[in-house]
mmCIF file of C-alpha atoms in Angstrom:
data_model
loop_
_atom_site.group_PDB
_atom_site.id
_atom_site.type_symbol
_atom_site.label_atom_id
_atom_site.label_comp_id
_atom_site.label_asym_id
_atom_site.label_seq_id
_atom_site.Cartn_x
_atom_site.Cartn_y
_atom_site.Cartn_z
ATOM 1 C CA MET A 9 244.307 239.473 -4.631
ATOM 2 C CA ALA A 10 243.220 239.562 -1.003
ATOM 3 C CA ASP A 11 244.535 240.691 2.334
ATOM 4 C CA PHE A 12 243.708 239.593 5.879
ATOM 5 C CA ASN A 13 245.893 239.633 8.969
ATOM 6 C CA ALA A 14 244.143 237.034 11.139
ATOM 7 C CA GLN A 15 246.443 237.436 14.118
ATOM 8 C CA GLY A 16 246.179 241.225 13.966
ATOM 9 C CA TRP A 17 242.384 240.971 13.957
ATOM 10 C CA LEU A 18 242.270 238.557 16.903
ATOM 11 C CA GLU A 19 244.440 240.920 18.914
ATOM 12 C CA TRP A 20 241.814 243.676 18.518
ATOM 13 C CA LEU A 21 239.916 242.603 21.608
ATOM 14 C CA ALA A 22 236.315 243.788 21.521
ATOM 15 C CA PRO A 23 234.647 245.632 24.410
ATOM 16 C CA LEU A 24 232.826 243.046 26.533
ATOM 17 C CA ASP A 25 231.021 245.208 29.110
ATOM 18 C CA HIS A 26 227.568 246.422 28.019
ATOM 19 C CA ASP A 27 227.286 248.861 30.925
ATOM 20 C CA ALA A 28 226.562 252.336 29.530
ATOM 21 C CA THR A 29 228.908 254.069 31.976
ATOM 22 C CA VAL A 30 231.818 251.790 31.081
ATOM 23 C CA LEU A 31 231.257 252.274 27.339
ATOM 24 C CA GLU A 32 231.057 256.043 27.812
ATOM 25 C CA GLN A 33 234.328 256.111 29.748
ATOM 26 C CA GLN A 34 236.117 254.018 27.113
ATOM 27 C CA TYR A 35 234.754 256.278 24.383
ATOM 28 C CA SER A 36 235.830 259.439 26.201
ATOM 29 C CA GLU A 37 239.389 258.175 26.658
ATOM 30 C CA SER A 38 239.696 256.941 23.063
ATOM 31 C CA SER A 39 238.143 259.987 21.390
ATOM 32 C CA LEU A 40 240.173 262.533 23.365
ATOM 33 C CA ARG A 41 243.378 260.682 22.515
ATOM 34 C CA LEU A 42 242.633 260.448 18.779
ATOM 35 C CA LEU A 43 241.412 264.028 18.472
ATOM 36 C CA SER A 44 244.616 265.246 20.122
ATOM 37 C CA LEU A 45 246.777 263.059 17.857
ATOM 38 C CA PHE A 46 245.045 264.199 14.669
ATOM 39 C CA PRO A 47 243.808 267.808 14.906
ATOM 40 C CA ALA A 48 242.001 268.960 11.796
ATOM 41 C CA ARG A 49 244.339 270.491 9.247
ATOM 42 C CA ARG A 50 242.385 273.158 7.336
ATOM 43 C CA ASP A 51 245.078 275.067 5.457
ATOM 44 C CA LEU A 52 244.261 273.108 2.274
ATOM 45 C CA GLU A 53 240.475 273.024 2.482
ATOM 46 C CA HIS A 54 240.199 275.275 -0.571
ATOM 47 C CA LEU A 55 241.618 272.367 -2.620
ATOM 48 C CA THR A 56 240.018 269.125 -3.763
ATOM 49 C CA VAL A 57 241.263 265.729 -2.577
ATOM 50 C CA HIS A 58 242.937 265.243 -5.959
ATOM 51 C CA ALA A 59 244.701 268.592 -5.720
ATOM 52 C CA ILE A 60 245.973 267.809 -2.212
ATOM 53 C CA LEU A 61 247.396 264.494 -3.414
ATOM 54 C CA THR A 62 249.033 266.295 -6.343
ATOM 55 C CA GLN A 63 250.763 268.736 -3.982
ATOM 56 C CA SER A 64 252.060 265.963 -1.735
ATOM 57 C CA LYS A 65 255.611 264.699 -2.260
ATOM 58 C CA HIS A 66 254.595 261.342 -0.837
ATOM 59 C CA SER A 67 251.661 260.424 -3.106
ATOM 60 C CA THR A 68 253.292 260.171 -6.542
ATOM 61 C CA ARG A 69 252.842 256.402 -6.852
ATOM 62 C CA LEU A 70 249.212 256.559 -5.729
ATOM 63 C CA LEU A 71 248.476 259.305 -8.264
ATOM 64 C CA LYS A 72 250.190 257.386 -11.038
ATOM 65 C CA ILE A 73 247.871 254.440 -10.446
ATOM 66 C CA LEU A 74 244.791 256.650 -10.007
ATOM 67 C CA GLU A 75 245.445 258.256 -13.387
ATOM 68 C CA ARG A 76 244.696 254.896 -15.002
ATOM 69 C CA PHE A 77 241.118 255.168 -13.722
ATOM 70 C CA PRO A 78 239.617 258.516 -14.808
ATOM 71 C CA LYS A 79 236.267 257.979 -13.043
ATOM 72 C CA LEU A 80 237.917 257.492 -9.668
ATOM 73 C CA LEU A 81 240.175 260.463 -10.219
ATOM 74 C CA ALA A 82 237.210 262.620 -11.228
ATOM 75 C CA ALA A 83 235.356 261.641 -8.046
ATOM 76 C CA LEU A 84 238.277 262.998 -6.005
ATOM 77 C CA ASP A 85 238.207 266.258 -7.938
ATOM 78 C CA ASP A 86 234.510 267.063 -7.641
ATOM 79 C CA PRO A 87 233.494 269.785 -5.147
ATOM 80 C CA ALA A 88 229.885 268.615 -5.456
ATOM 81 C CA SER A 89 230.687 265.237 -3.867
ATOM 82 C CA LYS A 90 232.332 264.065 -0.659
ATOM 83 C CA HIS A 91 235.026 261.384 -0.544
ATOM 84 C CA THR A 92 237.621 260.300 1.992
ATOM 85 C CA ILE A 93 240.789 258.545 0.873
ATOM 86 C CA TRP A 94 243.202 256.468 2.897
ATOM 87 C CA ALA A 95 246.269 257.365 0.859
ATOM 88 C CA PRO A 96 249.272 255.000 1.031
ATOM 89 C CA THR A 97 252.582 256.829 0.834
ATOM 90 C CA ASP A 98 255.217 256.102 -1.799
ATOM 91 C CA ALA A 99 257.117 254.148 0.844
ATOM 92 C CA ALA A 100 254.027 251.997 1.421
ATOM 93 C CA PHE A 101 253.726 251.242 -2.293
ATOM 94 C CA SER A 102 257.395 250.246 -2.432
ATOM 95 C CA GLU A 103 256.452 247.136 -0.441
ATOM 96 C CA LEU A 104 253.850 246.099 -3.041
ATOM 97 C CA ASP A 105 254.550 244.625 -6.483
ATOM 98 C CA VAL A 106 251.892 246.526 -8.412
ATOM 99 C CA LYS A 107 252.843 244.825 -11.695
ATOM 100 C CA ARG A 108 251.442 241.506 -10.533
ATOM 101 C CA PHE A 109 247.902 242.905 -10.362
ATOM 102 C CA SER A 110 245.492 243.094 -13.284
ATOM 103 C CA SER A 111 243.807 246.383 -14.145
ATOM 104 C CA GLU A 112 240.572 245.140 -12.543
ATOM 105 C CA GLU A 113 242.383 244.185 -9.346
ATOM 106 C CA LEU A 114 244.085 247.570 -9.166
ATOM 107 C CA GLU A 115 240.763 249.359 -9.557
ATOM 108 C CA GLN A 116 239.249 247.246 -6.770
ATOM 109 C CA ALA A 117 242.238 248.001 -4.550
ATOM 110 C CA LEU A 118 241.724 251.737 -5.118
ATOM 111 C CA GLN A 119 237.978 251.484 -4.491
ATOM 112 C CA ASN A 120 238.831 249.808 -1.190
ATOM 113 C CA LEU A 121 240.817 252.916 -0.175
ATOM 114 C CA ILE A 122 238.039 255.434 -0.852
ATOM 115 C CA ALA A 123 234.878 256.055 1.184
ATOM 116 C CA PRO A 124 232.003 257.979 -0.450
ATOM 117 C CA HIS A 125 231.625 260.129 2.670
ATOM 118 C CA HIS A 126 233.206 263.069 4.490
ATOM 119 C CA MET A 127 235.109 261.273 7.261
ATOM 120 C CA PRO A 128 237.299 263.456 9.482
ATOM 121 C CA ILE A 129 238.627 261.981 12.716
ATOM 122 C CA GLU A 130 235.672 263.304 14.724
ATOM 123 C CA HIS A 131 233.418 261.058 12.608
ATOM 124 C CA ILE A 132 235.800 258.093 12.492
ATOM 125 C CA ILE A 133 235.845 257.832 16.299
ATOM 126 C CA ASN A 134 232.164 256.918 16.034
ATOM 127 C CA MET A 135 232.557 254.405 13.194
ATOM 128 C CA PRO A 136 234.447 251.162 13.903
ATOM 129 C CA ASN A 137 234.102 250.303 10.248
ATOM 130 C CA VAL A 138 233.081 252.367 7.247
ATOM 131 C CA PRO A 139 231.737 251.599 3.759
ATOM 132 C CA VAL A 140 233.990 252.164 0.756
ATOM 133 C CA LEU A 141 233.404 252.381 -2.995
ATOM 134 C CA LEU A 142 234.100 248.694 -3.580
ATOM 135 C CA SER A 143 231.000 246.499 -3.983
ATOM 136 C CA PRO A 144 232.029 242.821 -4.237
ATOM 137 C CA PRO A 145 229.551 240.589 -6.118
ATOM 138 C CA GLY A 146 229.316 238.186 -3.169
ATOM 139 C CA LEU A 147 228.415 240.851 -0.595
ATOM 140 C CA ASN A 148 224.919 242.297 -0.178
ATOM 141 C CA GLY A 149 226.216 245.830 0.325
ATOM 142 C CA SER A 150 229.358 247.939 0.187
ATOM 143 C CA GLN A 151 232.700 246.550 1.297
ATOM 144 C CA ARG A 152 233.804 247.989 4.623
ATOM 145 C CA ILE A 153 237.172 248.779 6.185
ATOM 146 C CA ARG A 154 237.965 248.445 9.882
ATOM 147 C CA LEU A 155 239.206 251.332 12.045
ATOM 148 C CA ARG A 156 240.529 251.125 15.580
ATOM 149 C CA GLY A 157 242.190 253.570 17.907
ATOM 150 C CA SER A 158 245.014 252.637 20.249
ATOM 151 C CA PRO A 159 247.527 254.529 22.406
ATOM 152 C CA LYS A 160 249.805 254.531 19.350
ATOM 153 C CA GLY A 161 247.290 256.045 16.951
ATOM 154 C CA LEU A 162 244.632 254.883 14.502
ATOM 155 C CA HIS A 163 244.865 251.498 12.790
ATOM 156 C CA VAL A 164 243.181 250.708 9.477
ATOM 157 C CA ASN A 165 242.386 247.110 8.460
ATOM 158 C CA TYR A 166 244.842 245.531 10.899
ATOM 159 C CA ASN A 167 248.019 246.391 8.936
ATOM 160 C CA ALA A 168 247.981 250.108 8.162
ATOM 161 C CA HIS A 169 248.316 253.133 10.449
ATOM 162 C CA ILE A 170 247.372 256.743 9.805
ATOM 163 C CA ILE A 171 250.605 258.739 9.877
ATOM 164 C CA GLU A 172 249.186 262.110 8.822
ATOM 165 C CA GLY A 173 245.452 262.402 9.116
ATOM 166 C CA ASN A 174 242.525 264.773 9.077
ATOM 167 C CA ILE A 175 243.643 266.850 6.088
ATOM 168 C CA ILE A 176 240.389 268.586 5.213
ATOM 169 C CA ALA A 177 239.644 269.161 1.516
ATOM 170 C CA LYS A 178 236.931 271.049 -0.315
ATOM 171 C CA ASP A 179 235.366 267.743 -1.290
ATOM 172 C CA GLY A 180 236.424 265.381 1.473
ATOM 173 C CA VAL A 181 239.322 264.279 3.661
ATOM 174 C CA VAL A 182 242.796 262.807 3.148
ATOM 175 C CA HIS A 183 244.391 260.384 5.615
ATOM 176 C CA SER A 184 247.943 259.269 4.759
ATOM 177 C CA ILE A 185 248.728 255.676 5.748
ATOM 178 C CA ASP A 186 251.930 253.662 6.012
ATOM 179 C CA SER A 187 250.767 250.446 4.330
ATOM 180 C CA VAL A 188 248.606 249.418 1.383
ATOM 181 C CA PHE A 189 245.651 247.321 2.543
ATOM 182 C CA LEU A 190 244.001 245.187 -0.126
ATOM 183 C CA PRO A 191 240.380 243.989 -0.347
ATOM 184 C CA PRO A 192 239.665 241.108 2.044
ATOM 185 C CA PRO A 193 239.283 237.411 1.171
ATOM 186 C CA SER A 194 236.164 235.257 1.578
ATOM 187 C CA ILE A 195 234.641 234.034 4.838
ATOM 188 C CA SER A 196 235.992 230.575 4.071
ATOM 189 C CA ARG A 197 239.512 231.884 3.609
ATOM 190 C CA ILE A 198 239.378 233.860 6.869
ATOM 191 C CA VAL A 199 238.394 230.707 8.767
ATOM 192 C CA SER A 200 241.308 228.825 7.194
ATOM 193 C CA LEU A 201 243.700 231.579 8.328
ATOM 194 C CA LEU A 202 242.667 231.315 11.984
ATOM 195 C CA PRO A 203 245.333 229.593 14.116
ATOM 196 C CA PRO A 204 244.491 225.879 14.525
ATOM 197 C CA SER A 205 245.818 226.017 18.081
ATOM 198 C CA ASP A 206 242.698 228.023 18.963
ATOM 199 C CA PHE A 207 240.180 227.088 16.247
ATOM 200 C CA SER A 208 240.903 223.507 15.109
ATOM 201 C CA VAL A 209 237.610 222.137 16.474
ATOM 202 C CA LEU A 210 235.495 224.632 14.528
ATOM 203 C CA GLN A 211 237.614 224.104 11.414
ATOM 204 C CA SER A 212 237.114 220.329 11.708
ATOM 205 C CA ALA A 213 233.393 220.758 12.395
ATOM 206 C CA LEU A 214 232.928 222.869 9.277
ATOM 207 C CA GLU A 215 234.624 220.225 7.151
ATOM 208 C CA LYS A 216 232.930 217.201 8.748
ATOM 209 C CA SER A 217 229.464 218.783 8.673
ATOM 210 C CA GLY A 218 229.750 219.743 5.012
ATOM 211 C CA LEU A 219 229.035 223.380 5.817
ATOM 212 C CA GLY A 220 232.645 224.382 5.138
ATOM 213 C CA PRO A 221 232.501 223.378 1.453
ATOM 214 C CA MET A 222 229.091 225.073 1.173
ATOM 215 C CA ILE A 223 230.484 228.336 2.542
ATOM 216 C CA GLU A 224 233.528 227.991 0.307
ATOM 217 C CA ALA A 225 231.265 227.598 -2.744
ATOM 218 C CA GLY A 226 229.808 231.001 -1.884
ATOM 219 C CA ASP A 227 226.236 230.254 -2.947
ATOM 220 C CA PHE A 228 224.861 233.154 -0.915
ATOM 221 C CA ASN A 229 224.822 236.943 -1.054
ATOM 222 C CA GLY A 230 226.452 238.183 2.113
ATOM 223 C CA GLY A 231 226.546 236.211 5.344
ATOM 224 C CA THR A 232 227.450 236.249 9.037
ATOM 225 C CA LEU A 233 229.506 233.490 10.650
ATOM 226 C CA PHE A 234 229.890 233.207 14.419
ATOM 227 C CA VAL A 235 233.059 231.273 15.259
ATOM 228 C CA PRO A 236 233.542 229.592 18.669
ATOM 229 C CA ASN A 237 237.125 228.834 19.648
ATOM 230 C CA ASN A 238 238.437 225.561 21.073
ATOM 231 C CA SER A 239 237.798 226.714 24.640
ATOM 232 C CA ALA A 240 234.150 227.305 23.752
ATOM 233 C CA PHE A 241 233.766 223.733 22.496
ATOM 234 C CA SER A 242 235.488 222.369 25.598
ATOM 235 C CA LYS A 243 232.753 223.968 27.730
ATOM 236 C CA LEU A 244 230.257 221.571 26.134
ATOM 237 C CA GLY A 245 232.000 218.713 27.894
ATOM 238 C CA GLU A 246 233.593 215.528 26.637
ATOM 239 C CA GLU A 247 230.319 213.605 26.265
ATOM 240 C CA ILE A 248 228.708 216.131 23.909
ATOM 241 C CA ASN A 249 231.891 216.660 21.891
ATOM 242 C CA THR A 250 232.399 212.914 21.443
ATOM 243 C CA PHE A 251 228.782 212.564 20.327
ATOM 244 C CA LEU A 252 228.996 215.428 17.820
ATOM 245 C CA PHE A 253 232.014 213.947 16.074
ATOM 246 C CA SER A 254 230.593 210.404 16.017
ATOM 247 C CA GLU A 255 228.598 208.826 13.209
ATOM 248 C CA LYS A 256 225.456 208.962 15.340
ATOM 249 C CA GLY A 257 225.918 212.684 16.012
ATOM 250 C CA ALA A 258 226.734 213.770 12.443
ATOM 251 C CA SER A 259 223.299 215.257 11.724
ATOM 252 C CA TYR A 260 223.363 217.143 15.044
ATOM 253 C CA LEU A 261 226.807 218.550 14.249
ATOM 254 C CA ARG A 262 225.579 219.861 10.912
ATOM 255 C CA ARG A 263 222.544 221.513 12.478
ATOM 256 C CA LEU A 264 224.662 223.014 15.250
ATOM 257 C CA ILE A 265 227.142 224.511 12.791
ATOM 258 C CA GLU A 266 224.321 225.716 10.532
ATOM 259 C CA TYR A 267 222.974 227.693 13.486
ATOM 260 C CA HIS A 268 226.253 229.643 13.547
ATOM 261 C CA PHE A 269 225.993 230.777 9.907
ATOM 262 C CA LEU A 270 223.392 233.282 8.694
ATOM 263 C CA PRO A 271 223.401 233.388 4.873
ATOM 264 C CA ASN A 272 222.166 236.448 2.944
ATOM 265 C CA GLN A 273 222.315 238.750 5.982
ATOM 266 C CA THR A 274 225.456 240.508 7.131
ATOM 267 C CA LEU A 275 225.497 241.918 10.650
ATOM 268 C CA PHE A 276 228.483 244.140 11.408
ATOM 269 C CA SER A 277 228.956 245.889 14.738
ATOM 270 C CA ASN A 278 227.578 249.103 13.221
ATOM 271 C CA ALA A 279 225.605 248.124 10.131
ATOM 272 C CA TYR A 280 223.177 245.435 9.024
ATOM 273 C CA TYR A 281 222.870 244.276 5.412
ATOM 274 C CA LYS A 282 219.810 242.240 4.559
ATOM 275 C CA PRO A 283 217.970 241.634 1.260
ATOM 276 C CA GLY A 284 216.066 244.594 -0.122
ATOM 277 C CA ASP A 285 217.680 247.318 1.982
ATOM 278 C CA THR A 286 219.011 250.572 0.586
ATOM 279 C CA ALA A 287 222.508 251.695 1.565
ATOM 280 C CA ALA A 288 221.094 254.362 3.905
ATOM 281 C CA LEU A 289 218.836 251.848 5.630
ATOM 282 C CA GLN A 290 221.726 249.400 5.993
ATOM 283 C CA GLU A 291 223.700 252.009 7.924
ATOM 284 C CA ALA A 292 220.730 252.871 10.126
ATOM 285 C CA GLN A 293 219.751 249.275 10.893
ATOM 286 C CA ALA A 294 222.524 248.790 13.438
ATOM 287 C CA ALA A 295 222.050 252.157 15.120
ATOM 288 C CA PRO A 296 220.306 252.358 18.490
ATOM 289 C CA PRO A 297 216.654 253.448 18.344
ATOM 290 C CA ALA A 298 215.697 257.088 17.794
ATOM 291 C CA SER A 299 214.822 257.455 21.473
ATOM 292 C CA THR A 300 218.521 257.488 22.369
ATOM 293 C CA GLU A 301 220.693 260.587 22.256
ATOM 294 C CA PRO A 302 222.341 261.290 18.902
ATOM 295 C CA ASP A 303 224.750 264.186 18.698
ATOM 296 C CA ARG A 304 224.131 265.462 15.168
ATOM 297 C CA ARG A 305 227.488 267.098 14.752
ATOM 298 C CA TYR A 306 229.505 263.975 15.508
ATOM 299 C CA ARG A 307 226.819 261.354 14.823
ATOM 300 C CA LEU A 308 227.278 260.094 18.350
ATOM 301 C CA LEU A 309 224.990 257.105 18.814
ATOM 302 C CA ILE A 310 224.286 255.799 22.305
ATOM 303 C CA GLY A 311 222.196 252.851 23.396
ATOM 304 C CA THR A 312 221.403 249.198 22.775
ATOM 305 C CA LYS A 313 219.590 247.531 19.904
ATOM 306 C CA THR A 314 218.575 243.868 19.786
ATOM 307 C CA PHE A 315 218.402 241.974 16.504
ATOM 308 C CA PRO A 316 216.179 238.851 16.374
ATOM 309 C CA LEU A 317 217.834 237.113 13.416
ATOM 310 C CA PRO A 318 216.380 234.216 11.414
ATOM 311 C CA THR A 319 218.650 231.163 11.207
ATOM 312 C CA GLN A 320 218.791 228.087 8.985
ATOM 313 C CA MET A 321 217.054 226.020 11.665
ATOM 314 C CA GLN A 322 213.348 226.105 10.788
ATOM 315 C CA GLY A 323 212.087 228.912 12.984
ATOM 316 C CA ARG A 324 214.836 228.924 15.587
ATOM 317 C CA LYS A 325 216.041 232.492 15.849
ATOM 318 C CA MET A 326 219.122 234.083 17.318
ATOM 319 C CA SER A 327 219.264 237.358 19.222
ATOM 320 C CA VAL A 328 222.216 239.739 18.975
ATOM 321 C CA ASP A 329 222.478 242.734 21.317
ATOM 322 C CA ILE A 330 224.595 245.654 20.128
ATOM 323 C CA SER A 331 225.405 248.247 22.796
ATOM 324 C CA ARG A 332 227.388 251.313 21.853
ATOM 325 C CA HIS A 333 228.659 254.695 22.868
ATOM 326 C CA GLY A 334 229.931 256.181 19.628
ATOM 327 C CA GLY A 335 232.545 253.870 18.167
ATOM 328 C CA ILE A 336 232.900 251.772 21.327
ATOM 329 C CA ILE A 337 230.643 248.791 20.713
ATOM 330 C CA ALA A 338 229.959 245.593 22.641
ATOM 331 C CA MET A 339 228.098 242.664 21.079
ATOM 332 C CA ARG A 340 226.571 239.611 22.687
ATOM 333 C CA VAL A 341 224.609 236.686 21.288
ATOM 334 C CA ASN A 342 221.540 235.051 22.829
ATOM 335 C CA GLY A 343 221.586 237.355 25.819
ATOM 336 C CA SER A 344 224.851 236.339 27.426
ATOM 337 C CA ILE A 345 227.556 235.193 25.000
ATOM 338 C CA PRO A 346 230.147 237.900 24.298
ATOM 339 C CA VAL A 347 231.625 238.533 20.879
ATOM 340 C CA THR A 348 235.338 238.676 21.657
ATOM 341 C CA ALA A 349 236.546 239.734 18.196
ATOM 342 C CA GLN A 350 234.214 241.758 15.983
ATOM 343 C CA ASP A 351 234.017 242.459 12.282
ATOM 344 C CA GLY A 352 236.351 240.044 10.552
ATOM 345 C CA LEU A 353 235.590 241.671 7.220
ATOM 346 C CA ALA A 354 235.227 239.366 4.204
ATOM 347 C CA ASN A 355 234.348 240.001 0.569
ATOM 348 C CA ASN A 356 231.143 238.008 1.063
ATOM 349 C CA GLY A 357 230.201 238.751 4.654
ATOM 350 C CA VAL A 358 231.607 239.056 8.150
ATOM 351 C CA VAL A 359 233.067 236.796 10.859
ATOM 352 C CA HIS A 360 232.712 237.278 14.626
ATOM 353 C CA ILE A 361 234.481 235.251 17.324
ATOM 354 C CA VAL A 362 232.226 234.142 20.205
ATOM 355 C CA ALA A 363 233.179 232.888 23.663
ATOM 356 C CA ASP A 364 230.717 229.967 23.690
ATOM 357 C CA VAL A 365 229.166 227.527 21.250
ATOM 358 C CA LEU A 366 225.737 228.867 20.269
ATOM 359 C CA ILE A 367 222.922 226.481 21.154
ATOM 360 C CA PRO A 368 219.492 226.995 19.549
ATOM 361 C CA PRO A 369 216.389 227.694 21.664
ATOM 362 C CA GLN A 370 214.206 224.731 22.532
ATOM 363 C CA GLU A 371 210.974 225.992 21.021
ATOM 364 C CA PRO A 372 210.501 226.642 17.270
ATOM 365 C CA GLY A 373 209.607 230.263 16.598
ATOM 366 C CA SER A 374 211.206 231.510 19.790
ATOM 367 C CA VAL A 375 214.243 233.717 20.147
ATOM 368 C CA ALA A 376 217.122 232.534 22.294
ATOM 369 C CA VAL A 377 216.942 235.314 24.870
ATOM 370 C CA GLU A 378 219.585 234.034 27.253
ATOM 371 C CA GLN A 379 221.912 231.072 27.038
ATOM 372 C CA GLU A 380 223.114 230.195 30.522
ATOM 373 C CA ASP A 381 226.908 230.001 30.246
ATOM 374 C CA GLY A 382 226.524 228.677 26.691
ATOM 375 C CA VAL A 383 226.406 225.102 28.023
ATOM 376 C CA ALA A 384 223.737 222.415 27.759
ATOM 377 C CA THR A 385 223.349 220.582 31.073
ATOM 378 C CA ASP A 386 223.968 217.133 29.556
ATOM 379 C CA LEU A 387 223.748 215.202 26.294
ATOM 380 C CA LYS A 388 220.007 214.607 26.710
ATOM 381 C CA ASP A 389 219.363 218.332 27.129
ATOM 382 C CA PHE A 390 221.621 219.109 24.169
ATOM 383 C CA ILE A 391 219.784 216.656 21.891
ATOM 384 C CA SER A 392 216.421 218.086 22.967
ATOM 385 C CA ARG A 393 217.393 221.458 21.444
ATOM 386 C CA PHE A 394 217.255 219.849 17.993
ATOM 387 C CA GLU A 395 213.900 218.125 18.371
ATOM 388 C CA GLY A 396 211.929 218.242 15.137
ATOM 389 C CA ILE A 397 214.830 219.375 12.962
ATOM 390 C CA VAL A 398 217.160 216.369 13.069
#
């Protein structure tokens, strides 16, 4: 049981400009549009989330399934807690054959629809993805769901749309959606779903290097994979590409691909999971520093934070800059390489699409601060980046 719309994700183009004024303008336009589309509905705020669902004529199928899981139902009927549910309508459930799922799979699907937080629209506009109740064994933190505004409304996990949102309850919020989104697949599965016309080189490199089978085996707890497309590999030039896929270049190919995968640390656009962190710290890790300007009411975070991340390459680090104005976030790697598609959410990590192949810094222990155009000058320069590790 898994769900991932690869094409839908790729079409969610990420902000590329890190300029604070540009991010602020994009945020202002997006937030005003979403707040006008979904004004807070407060006529039912004396009721719990469960009671609101019970009153709805469009939630009978959801309630019928929820009743099989008393703990989840109780959480939605507890004024002492706060939960937000993305509630598929009966029409949405009609497109899903519920009978084919086991009881465990159904519970996981429900957990993937419920966030343990109060999340009205004015908070969602600042959160491109949010944690839910589901905690997959292969992920070093809570599963997340992806949210994105557009001129047509608010999209959830690539397939679903909020059709009636911002219904405020005594113990949370209800957002009705037009499609059931299921928990996501693994990182390996997401890569396999990417269109070969754009990602065949990376897919071949993963297989040839042996890293693909390693990622598929899932012998890690959370992970971040940066995926260059075919155009990114073409920027390396024919000489380097021919070398990488030759017998002589096999060890260099493996090291290069290893540099793109960070096991046991999961960096989303707005959260960072690493070993030993609490849930609260995970959420704060990806926020700009305290010296920026948070708006407490709407949790508006503004600024840039740089993450020097350890890699699998013996001291070679990677830097990731995250610049944000609320929920409008731009990411770049090694100082100059834009992330063109953010937060491909997996059940064991996250996938980001990058515009260039990531090349490690020359000196062990250093952080790649800026990668000029993502291109080594020639094969000799490229090989020098792997000195001492190949």
